PDB file of C-alpha atoms in Angstrom:
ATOM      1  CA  UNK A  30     -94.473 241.739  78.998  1.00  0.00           C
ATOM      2  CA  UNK A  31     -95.879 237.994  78.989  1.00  0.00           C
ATOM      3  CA  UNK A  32     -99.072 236.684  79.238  1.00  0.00           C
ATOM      4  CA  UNK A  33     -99.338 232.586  79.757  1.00  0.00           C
ATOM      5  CA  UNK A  34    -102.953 230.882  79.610  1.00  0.00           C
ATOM      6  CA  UNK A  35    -103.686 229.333  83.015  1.00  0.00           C
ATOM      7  CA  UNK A  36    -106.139 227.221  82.273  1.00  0.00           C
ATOM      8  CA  UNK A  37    -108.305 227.220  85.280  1.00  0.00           C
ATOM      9  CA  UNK A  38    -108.959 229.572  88.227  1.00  0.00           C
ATOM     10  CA  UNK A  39    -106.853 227.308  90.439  1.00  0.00           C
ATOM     11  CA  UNK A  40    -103.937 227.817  88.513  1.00  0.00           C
ATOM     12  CA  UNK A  41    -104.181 230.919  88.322  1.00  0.00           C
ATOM     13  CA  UNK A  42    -104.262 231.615  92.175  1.00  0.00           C
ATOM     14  CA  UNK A  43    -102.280 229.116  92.931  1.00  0.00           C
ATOM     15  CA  UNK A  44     -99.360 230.847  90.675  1.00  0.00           C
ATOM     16  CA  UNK A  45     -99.990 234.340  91.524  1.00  0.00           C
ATOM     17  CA  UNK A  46     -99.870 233.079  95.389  1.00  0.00           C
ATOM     18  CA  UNK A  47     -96.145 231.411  94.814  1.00  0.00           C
ATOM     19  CA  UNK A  48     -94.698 234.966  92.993  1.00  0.00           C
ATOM     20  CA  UNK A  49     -96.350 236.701  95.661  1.00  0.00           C
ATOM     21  CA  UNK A  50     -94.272 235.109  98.579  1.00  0.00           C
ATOM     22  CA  UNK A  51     -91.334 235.499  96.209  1.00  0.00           C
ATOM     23  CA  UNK A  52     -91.603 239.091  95.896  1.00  0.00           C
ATOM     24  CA  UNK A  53     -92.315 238.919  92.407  1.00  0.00           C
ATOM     25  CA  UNK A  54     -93.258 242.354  91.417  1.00  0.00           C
ATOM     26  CA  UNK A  55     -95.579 242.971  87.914  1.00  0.00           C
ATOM     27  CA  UNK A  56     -97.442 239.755  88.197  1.00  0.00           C
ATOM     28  CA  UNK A  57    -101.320 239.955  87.780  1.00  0.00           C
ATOM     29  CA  UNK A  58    -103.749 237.277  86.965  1.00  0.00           C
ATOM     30  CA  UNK A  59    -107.592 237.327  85.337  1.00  0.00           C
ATOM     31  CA  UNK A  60    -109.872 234.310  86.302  1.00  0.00           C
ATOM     32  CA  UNK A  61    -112.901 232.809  85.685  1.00  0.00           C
ATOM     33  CA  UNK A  62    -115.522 234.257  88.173  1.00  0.00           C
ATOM     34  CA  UNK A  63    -118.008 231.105  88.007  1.00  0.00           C
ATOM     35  CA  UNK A  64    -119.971 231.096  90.712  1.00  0.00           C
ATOM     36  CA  UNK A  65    -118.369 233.726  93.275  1.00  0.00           C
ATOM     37  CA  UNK A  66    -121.131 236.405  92.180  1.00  0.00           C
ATOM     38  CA  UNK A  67    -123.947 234.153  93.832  1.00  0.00           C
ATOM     39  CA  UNK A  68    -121.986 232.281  96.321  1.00  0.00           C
ATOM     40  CA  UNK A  69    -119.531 232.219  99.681  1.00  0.00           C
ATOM     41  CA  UNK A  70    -116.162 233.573  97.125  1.00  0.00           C
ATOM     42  CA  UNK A  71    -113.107 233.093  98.250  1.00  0.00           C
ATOM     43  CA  UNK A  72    -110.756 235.271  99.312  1.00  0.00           C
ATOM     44  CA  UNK A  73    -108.169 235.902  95.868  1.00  0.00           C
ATOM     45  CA  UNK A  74    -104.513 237.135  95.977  1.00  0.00           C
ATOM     46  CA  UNK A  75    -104.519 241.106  95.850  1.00  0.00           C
ATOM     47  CA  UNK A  76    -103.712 240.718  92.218  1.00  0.00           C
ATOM     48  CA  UNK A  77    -105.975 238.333  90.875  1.00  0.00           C
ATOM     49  CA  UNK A  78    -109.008 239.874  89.495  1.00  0.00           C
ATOM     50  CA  UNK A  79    -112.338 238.204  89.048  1.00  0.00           C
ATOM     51  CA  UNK A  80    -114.685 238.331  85.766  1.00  0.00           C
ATOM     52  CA  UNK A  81    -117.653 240.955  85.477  1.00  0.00           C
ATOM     53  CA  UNK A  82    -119.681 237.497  85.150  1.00  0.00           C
ATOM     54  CA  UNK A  83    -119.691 233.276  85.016  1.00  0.00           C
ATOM     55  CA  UNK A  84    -116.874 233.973  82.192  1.00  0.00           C
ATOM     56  CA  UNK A  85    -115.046 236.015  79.538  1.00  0.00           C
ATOM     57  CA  UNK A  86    -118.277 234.792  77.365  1.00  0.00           C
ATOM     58  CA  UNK A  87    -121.225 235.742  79.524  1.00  0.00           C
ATOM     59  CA  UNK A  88    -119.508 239.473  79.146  1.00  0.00           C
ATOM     60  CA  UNK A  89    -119.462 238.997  75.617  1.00  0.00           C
ATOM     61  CA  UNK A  90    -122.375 237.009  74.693  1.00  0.00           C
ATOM     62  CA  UNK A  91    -124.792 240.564  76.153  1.00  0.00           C
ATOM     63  CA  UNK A  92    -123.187 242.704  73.668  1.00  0.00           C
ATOM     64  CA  UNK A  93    -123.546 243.860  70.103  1.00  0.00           C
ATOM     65  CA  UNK A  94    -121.105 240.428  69.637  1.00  0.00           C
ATOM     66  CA  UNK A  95    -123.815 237.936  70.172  1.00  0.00           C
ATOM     67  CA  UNK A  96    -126.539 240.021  67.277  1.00  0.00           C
ATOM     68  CA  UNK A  97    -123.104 240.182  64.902  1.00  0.00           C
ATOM     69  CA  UNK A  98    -122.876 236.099  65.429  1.00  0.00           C
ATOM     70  CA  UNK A  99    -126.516 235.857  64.051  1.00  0.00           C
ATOM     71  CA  UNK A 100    -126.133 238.122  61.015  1.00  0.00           C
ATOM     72  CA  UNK A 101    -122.845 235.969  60.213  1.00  0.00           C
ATOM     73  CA  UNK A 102    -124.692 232.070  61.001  1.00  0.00           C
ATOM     74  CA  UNK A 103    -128.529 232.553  60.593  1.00  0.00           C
ATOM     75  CA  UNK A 104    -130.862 232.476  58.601  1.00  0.00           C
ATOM     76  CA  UNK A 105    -133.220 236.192  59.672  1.00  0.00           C
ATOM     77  CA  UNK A 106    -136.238 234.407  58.467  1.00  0.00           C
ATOM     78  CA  UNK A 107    -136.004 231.137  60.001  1.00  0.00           C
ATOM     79  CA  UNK A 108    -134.993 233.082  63.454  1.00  0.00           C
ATOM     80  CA  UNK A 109    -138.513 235.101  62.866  1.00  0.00           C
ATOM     81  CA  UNK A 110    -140.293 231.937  62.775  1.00  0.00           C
ATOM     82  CA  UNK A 111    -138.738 230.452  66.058  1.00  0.00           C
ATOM     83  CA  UNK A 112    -139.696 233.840  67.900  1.00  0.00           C
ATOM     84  CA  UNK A 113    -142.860 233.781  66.044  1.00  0.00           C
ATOM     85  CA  UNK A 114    -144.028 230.230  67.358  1.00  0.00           C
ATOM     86  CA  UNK A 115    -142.044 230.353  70.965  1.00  0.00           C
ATOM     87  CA  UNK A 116    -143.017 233.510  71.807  1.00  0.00           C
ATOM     88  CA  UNK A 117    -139.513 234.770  73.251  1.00  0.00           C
ATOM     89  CA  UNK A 118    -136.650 236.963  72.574  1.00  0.00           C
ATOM     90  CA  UNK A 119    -133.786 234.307  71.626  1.00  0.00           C
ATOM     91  CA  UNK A 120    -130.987 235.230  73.391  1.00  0.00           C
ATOM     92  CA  UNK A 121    -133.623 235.539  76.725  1.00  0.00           C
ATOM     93  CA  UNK A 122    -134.675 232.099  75.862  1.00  0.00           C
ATOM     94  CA  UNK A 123    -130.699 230.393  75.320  1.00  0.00           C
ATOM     95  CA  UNK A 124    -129.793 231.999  78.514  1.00  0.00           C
ATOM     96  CA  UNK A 125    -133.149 230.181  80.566  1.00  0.00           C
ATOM     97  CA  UNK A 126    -131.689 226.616  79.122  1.00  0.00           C
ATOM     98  CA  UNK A 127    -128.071 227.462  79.906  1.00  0.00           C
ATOM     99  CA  UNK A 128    -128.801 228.723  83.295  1.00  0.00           C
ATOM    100  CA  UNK A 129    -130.723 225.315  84.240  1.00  0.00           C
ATOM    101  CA  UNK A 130    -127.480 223.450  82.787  1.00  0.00           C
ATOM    102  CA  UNK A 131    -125.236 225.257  84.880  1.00  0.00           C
ATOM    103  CA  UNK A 132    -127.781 224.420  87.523  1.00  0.00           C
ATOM    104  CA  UNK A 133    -126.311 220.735  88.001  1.00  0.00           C
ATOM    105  CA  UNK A 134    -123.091 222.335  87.433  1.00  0.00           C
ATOM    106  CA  UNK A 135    -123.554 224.396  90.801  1.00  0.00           C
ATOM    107  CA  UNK A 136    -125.121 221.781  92.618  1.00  0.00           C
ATOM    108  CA  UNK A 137    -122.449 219.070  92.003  1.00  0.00           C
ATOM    109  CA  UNK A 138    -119.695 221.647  93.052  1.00  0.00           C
ATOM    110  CA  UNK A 139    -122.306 222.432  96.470  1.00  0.00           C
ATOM    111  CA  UNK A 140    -122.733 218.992  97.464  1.00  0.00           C
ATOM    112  CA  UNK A 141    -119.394 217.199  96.286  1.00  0.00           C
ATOM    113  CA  UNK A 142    -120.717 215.194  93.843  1.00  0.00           C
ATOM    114  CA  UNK A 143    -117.797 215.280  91.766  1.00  0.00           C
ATOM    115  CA  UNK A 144    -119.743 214.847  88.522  1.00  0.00           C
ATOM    116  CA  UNK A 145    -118.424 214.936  85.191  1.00  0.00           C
ATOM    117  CA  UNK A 146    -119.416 217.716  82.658  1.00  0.00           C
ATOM    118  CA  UNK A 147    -116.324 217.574  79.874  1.00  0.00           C
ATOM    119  CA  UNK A 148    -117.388 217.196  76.448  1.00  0.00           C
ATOM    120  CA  UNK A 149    -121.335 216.569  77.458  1.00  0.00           C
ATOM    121  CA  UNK A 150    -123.076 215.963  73.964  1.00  0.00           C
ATOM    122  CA  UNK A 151    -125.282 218.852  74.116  1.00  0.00           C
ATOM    123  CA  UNK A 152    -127.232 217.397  71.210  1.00  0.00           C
ATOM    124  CA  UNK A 153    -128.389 214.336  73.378  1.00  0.00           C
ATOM    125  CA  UNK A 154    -130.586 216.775  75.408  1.00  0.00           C
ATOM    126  CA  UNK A 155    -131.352 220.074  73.572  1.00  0.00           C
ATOM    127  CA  UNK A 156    -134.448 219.708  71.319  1.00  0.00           C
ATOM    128  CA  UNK A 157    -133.440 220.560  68.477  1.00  0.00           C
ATOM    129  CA  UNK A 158    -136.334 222.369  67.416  1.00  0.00           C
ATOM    130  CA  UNK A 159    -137.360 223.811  70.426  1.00  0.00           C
ATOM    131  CA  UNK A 160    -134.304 224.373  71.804  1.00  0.00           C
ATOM    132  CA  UNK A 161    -135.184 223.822  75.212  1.00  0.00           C
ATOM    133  CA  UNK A 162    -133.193 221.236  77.503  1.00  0.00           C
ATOM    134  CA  UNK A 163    -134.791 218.284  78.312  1.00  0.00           C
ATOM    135  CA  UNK A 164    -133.751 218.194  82.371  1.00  0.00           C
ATOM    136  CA  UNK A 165    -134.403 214.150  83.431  1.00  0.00           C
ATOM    137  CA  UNK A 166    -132.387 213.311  79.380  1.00  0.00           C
ATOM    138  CA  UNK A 167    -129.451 215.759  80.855  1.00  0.00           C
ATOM    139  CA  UNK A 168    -129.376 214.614  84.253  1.00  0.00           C
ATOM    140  CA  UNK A 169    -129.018 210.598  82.510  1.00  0.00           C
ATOM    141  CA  UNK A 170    -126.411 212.235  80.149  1.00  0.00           C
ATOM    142  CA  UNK A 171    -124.039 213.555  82.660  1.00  0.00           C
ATOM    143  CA  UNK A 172    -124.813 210.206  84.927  1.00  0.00           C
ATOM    144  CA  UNK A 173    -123.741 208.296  82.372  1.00  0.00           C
ATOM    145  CA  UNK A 174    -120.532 210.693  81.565  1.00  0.00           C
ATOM    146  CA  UNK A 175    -119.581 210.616  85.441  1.00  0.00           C
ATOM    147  CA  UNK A 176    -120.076 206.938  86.376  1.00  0.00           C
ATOM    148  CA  UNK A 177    -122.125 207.829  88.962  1.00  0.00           C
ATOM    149  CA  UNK A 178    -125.723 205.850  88.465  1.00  0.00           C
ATOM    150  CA  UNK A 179    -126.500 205.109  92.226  1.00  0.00           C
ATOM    151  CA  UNK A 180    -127.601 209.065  92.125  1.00  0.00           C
ATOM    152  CA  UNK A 181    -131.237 209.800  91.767  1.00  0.00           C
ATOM    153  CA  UNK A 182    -132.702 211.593  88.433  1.00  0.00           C
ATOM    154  CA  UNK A 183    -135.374 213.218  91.069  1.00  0.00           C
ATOM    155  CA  UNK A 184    -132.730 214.705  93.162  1.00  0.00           C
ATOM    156  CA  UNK A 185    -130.415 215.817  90.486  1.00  0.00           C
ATOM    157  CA  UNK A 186    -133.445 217.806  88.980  1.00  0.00           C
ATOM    158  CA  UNK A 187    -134.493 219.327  92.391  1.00  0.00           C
ATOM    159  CA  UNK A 188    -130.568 220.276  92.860  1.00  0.00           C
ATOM    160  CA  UNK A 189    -130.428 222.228  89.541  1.00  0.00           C
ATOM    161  CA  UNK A 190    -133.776 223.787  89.632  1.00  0.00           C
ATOM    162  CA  UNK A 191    -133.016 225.022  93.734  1.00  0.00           C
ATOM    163  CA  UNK A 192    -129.777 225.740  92.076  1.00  0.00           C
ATOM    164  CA  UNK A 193    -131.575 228.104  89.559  1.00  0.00           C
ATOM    165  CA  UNK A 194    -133.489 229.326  92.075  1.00  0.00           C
ATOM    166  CA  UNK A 195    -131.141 230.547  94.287  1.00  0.00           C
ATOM    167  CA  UNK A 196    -129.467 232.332  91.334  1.00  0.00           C
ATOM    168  CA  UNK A 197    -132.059 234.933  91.428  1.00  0.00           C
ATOM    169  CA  UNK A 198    -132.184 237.235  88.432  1.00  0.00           C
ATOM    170  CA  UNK A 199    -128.350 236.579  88.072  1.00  0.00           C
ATOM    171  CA  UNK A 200    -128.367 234.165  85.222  1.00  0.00           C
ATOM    172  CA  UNK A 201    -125.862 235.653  84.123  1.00  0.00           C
ATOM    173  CA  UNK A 202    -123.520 234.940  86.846  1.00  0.00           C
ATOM    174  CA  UNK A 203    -125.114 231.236  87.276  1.00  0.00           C
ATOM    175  CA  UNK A 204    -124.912 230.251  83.238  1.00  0.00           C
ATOM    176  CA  UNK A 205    -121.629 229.109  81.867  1.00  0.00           C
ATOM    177  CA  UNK A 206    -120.835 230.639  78.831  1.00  0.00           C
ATOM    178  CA  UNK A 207    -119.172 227.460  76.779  1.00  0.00           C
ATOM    179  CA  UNK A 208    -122.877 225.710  77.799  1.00  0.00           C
ATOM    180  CA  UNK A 209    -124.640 228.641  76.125  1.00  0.00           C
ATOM    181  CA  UNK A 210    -122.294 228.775  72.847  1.00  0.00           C
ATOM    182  CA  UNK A 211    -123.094 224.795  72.896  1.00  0.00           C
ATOM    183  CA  UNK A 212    -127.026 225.449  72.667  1.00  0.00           C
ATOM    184  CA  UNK A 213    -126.223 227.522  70.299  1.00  0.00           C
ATOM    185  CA  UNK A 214    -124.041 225.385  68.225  1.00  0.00           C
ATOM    186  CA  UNK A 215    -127.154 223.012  68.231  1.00  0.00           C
ATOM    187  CA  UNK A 216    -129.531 225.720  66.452  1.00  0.00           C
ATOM    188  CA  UNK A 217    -127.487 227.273  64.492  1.00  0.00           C
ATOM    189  CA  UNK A 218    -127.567 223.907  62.336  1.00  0.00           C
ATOM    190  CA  UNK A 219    -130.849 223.814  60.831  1.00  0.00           C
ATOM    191  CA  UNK A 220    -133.556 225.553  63.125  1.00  0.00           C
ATOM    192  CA  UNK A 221    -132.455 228.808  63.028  1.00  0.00           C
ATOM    193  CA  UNK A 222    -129.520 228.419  60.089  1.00  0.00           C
ATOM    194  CA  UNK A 223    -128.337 226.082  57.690  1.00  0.00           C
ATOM    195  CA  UNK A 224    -124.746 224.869  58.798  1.00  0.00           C
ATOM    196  CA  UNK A 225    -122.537 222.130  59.097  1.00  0.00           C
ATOM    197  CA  UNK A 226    -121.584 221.019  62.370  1.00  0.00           C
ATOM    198  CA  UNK A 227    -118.345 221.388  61.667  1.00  0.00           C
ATOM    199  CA  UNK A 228    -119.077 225.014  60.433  1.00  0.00           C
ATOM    200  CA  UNK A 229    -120.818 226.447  63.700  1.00  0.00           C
ATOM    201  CA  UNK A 230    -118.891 224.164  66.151  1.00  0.00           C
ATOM    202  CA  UNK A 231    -118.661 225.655  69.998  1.00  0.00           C
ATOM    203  CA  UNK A 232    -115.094 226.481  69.455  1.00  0.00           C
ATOM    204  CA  UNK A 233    -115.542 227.893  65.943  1.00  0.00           C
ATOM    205  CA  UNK A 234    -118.818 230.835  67.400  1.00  0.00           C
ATOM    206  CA  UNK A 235    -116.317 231.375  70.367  1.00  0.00           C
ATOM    207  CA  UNK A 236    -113.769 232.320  68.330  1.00  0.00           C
ATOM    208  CA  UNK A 237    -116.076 234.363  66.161  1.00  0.00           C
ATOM    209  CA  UNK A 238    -117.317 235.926  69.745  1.00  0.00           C
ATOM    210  CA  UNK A 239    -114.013 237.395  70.668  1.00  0.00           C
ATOM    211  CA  UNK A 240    -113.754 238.548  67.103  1.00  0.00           C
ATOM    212  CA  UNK A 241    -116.783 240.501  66.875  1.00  0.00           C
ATOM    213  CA  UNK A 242    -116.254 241.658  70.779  1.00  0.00           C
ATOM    214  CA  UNK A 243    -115.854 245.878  70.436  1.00  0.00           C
ATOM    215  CA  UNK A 244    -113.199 247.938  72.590  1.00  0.00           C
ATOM    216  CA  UNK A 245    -115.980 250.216  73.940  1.00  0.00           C
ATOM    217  CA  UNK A 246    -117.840 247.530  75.481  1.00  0.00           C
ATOM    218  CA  UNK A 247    -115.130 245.643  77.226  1.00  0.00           C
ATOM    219  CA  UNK A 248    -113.811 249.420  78.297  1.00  0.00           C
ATOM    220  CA  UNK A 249    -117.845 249.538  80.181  1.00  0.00           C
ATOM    221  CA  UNK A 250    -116.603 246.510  81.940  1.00  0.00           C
ATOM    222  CA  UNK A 251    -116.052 246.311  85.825  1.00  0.00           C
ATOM    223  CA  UNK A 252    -112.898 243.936  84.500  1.00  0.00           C
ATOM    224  CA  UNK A 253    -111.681 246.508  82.372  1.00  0.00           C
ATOM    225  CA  UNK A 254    -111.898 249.171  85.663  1.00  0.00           C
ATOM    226  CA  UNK A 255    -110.090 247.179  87.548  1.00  0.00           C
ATOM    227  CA  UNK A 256    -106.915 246.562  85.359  1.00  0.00           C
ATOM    228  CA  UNK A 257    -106.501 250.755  85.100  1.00  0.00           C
ATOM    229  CA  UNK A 258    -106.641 249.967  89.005  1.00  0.00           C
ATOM    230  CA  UNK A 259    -104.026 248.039  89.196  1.00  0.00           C
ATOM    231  CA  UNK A 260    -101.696 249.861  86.592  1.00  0.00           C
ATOM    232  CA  UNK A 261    -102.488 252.772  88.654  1.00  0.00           C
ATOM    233  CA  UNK A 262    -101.426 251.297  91.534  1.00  0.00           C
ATOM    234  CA  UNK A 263     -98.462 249.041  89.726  1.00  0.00           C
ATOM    235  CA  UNK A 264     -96.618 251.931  88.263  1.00  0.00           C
ATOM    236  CA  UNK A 265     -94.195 251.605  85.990  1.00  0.00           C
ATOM    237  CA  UNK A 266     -96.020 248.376  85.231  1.00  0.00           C
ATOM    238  CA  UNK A 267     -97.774 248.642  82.103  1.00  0.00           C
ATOM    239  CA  UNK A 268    -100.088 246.522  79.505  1.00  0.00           C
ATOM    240  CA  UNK A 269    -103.286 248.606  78.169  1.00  0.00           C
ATOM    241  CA  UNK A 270    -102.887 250.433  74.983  1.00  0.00           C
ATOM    242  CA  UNK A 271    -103.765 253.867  74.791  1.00  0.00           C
ATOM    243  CA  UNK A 272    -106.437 252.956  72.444  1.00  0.00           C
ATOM    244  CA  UNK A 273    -108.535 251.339  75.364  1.00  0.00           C
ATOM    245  CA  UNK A 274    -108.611 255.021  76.700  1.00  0.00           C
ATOM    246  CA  UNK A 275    -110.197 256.481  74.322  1.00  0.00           C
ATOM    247  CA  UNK A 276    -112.721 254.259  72.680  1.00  0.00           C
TER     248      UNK A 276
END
């Protein structure tokens, strides 16, 4: 048994697709739902299985994970105060800013703007305080990042907030999960802990996600359903452990 990283949802088609038409038996392949859940999906190679949500993290980031990340990089008083003067539940709140991040994200990918959202500096438009995303500083940001400054900041903003819009009460399936460990990143510093940068980095709390992530939760999953699926109907083929059947 092997597994190999693919590294995005194209590769992972795209490989499953050329041991297909080789006969290849055993092969099966996990990506990245991203937007299918709200959109026109594509049609995926009978053994290629989608996310519950966005990503691996959006599963993770509604479980007991996300509370066990607090306890671990904040500061329980200082996260009374934020709910105390913004009036919200926090992770409600996180997922409201993410959502209107992805927002661009979706639009971009609807209209073919091709614009650029590696290593966006998430502390250029999160408040830190607030923690709310400030949309015309974000739109600028990823402007700037893509080269592209013929594009309106009016009609970026109207594309993400149609964008969010059109998500409907699936936030969940609209947010990107690396954006939401980002805003994140940015209050676990000083407004709601009192960490280094360095300390609570993106990839440090994602890490420290799939850590605290229980069996019994990912064995609630639609994911998790539809592996014992395909072992079912990939005998002798083989890769849960008998632990995920009775957790």
């Amino acid at each position: 048994m092997q597994f190999i990283i693919g590294y995005s949802k194209i590769n992972v088609i795209g490989a499953c697709t050329i041991l297909n038409d080789a006969h290849f038996m055993g092969a099966l392949g996990i990506a990245d739902a991203d937007f299918d859940h709200i959109a026109q999906p594509p049609q995926l190679p009978p053994n290629v299985i989608r996310t519950d949500f966005h990503d691996p993290e959006c599963a993770i980031l509604q479980t007991k994970a996300f509370d066990k990340l607090l306890n671990e990089f904040c500061n329980p008083s200082k996260i009374e105060a934020w709910i105390a003067q913004h009036g919200c539940e926090l992770r409600s709140h996180i997922l409201e800013q993410a959502a209107a991040v992805s927002g661009l994200l979706w639009y971009s990918l609807k209209t073919n703007l091709s614009l650029s959202f590696d290593k966006l500096e998430f502390k250029e438009f999160i408040d830190e305080s607030s923690l709310i995303a400030d949309q015309q500083k974000y739109v600028r940001h990823v402007k700037n990042k893509s080269s592209r400054h013929d594009l309106s900041d009016g009609v970026l903003v109207a594309g993400l907030k149609q964008s969010v819009a059109d998500s409907g009460n699936q936030k969940w399936q609209l947010t990107n999960g690396h954006f939401f460990v980002e805003i994140l990143s940015v209050g676990f510093r000083k407004t709601l802990g009192n960490n280094s940068a360095l300390v609570v980095s993106p990839e440090r709390l994602e890490q420290s996600l799939r850590l605290a992530y229980e069996l019994p939760d990912f064995v609630e999953s639609n994911l998790f359903k539809s592996l014992v699926q395909w072992q079912d109907d990939n005998y002798p083929y083989c890769f849960l452990k008998d632990e995920c059947f009775t957790a």
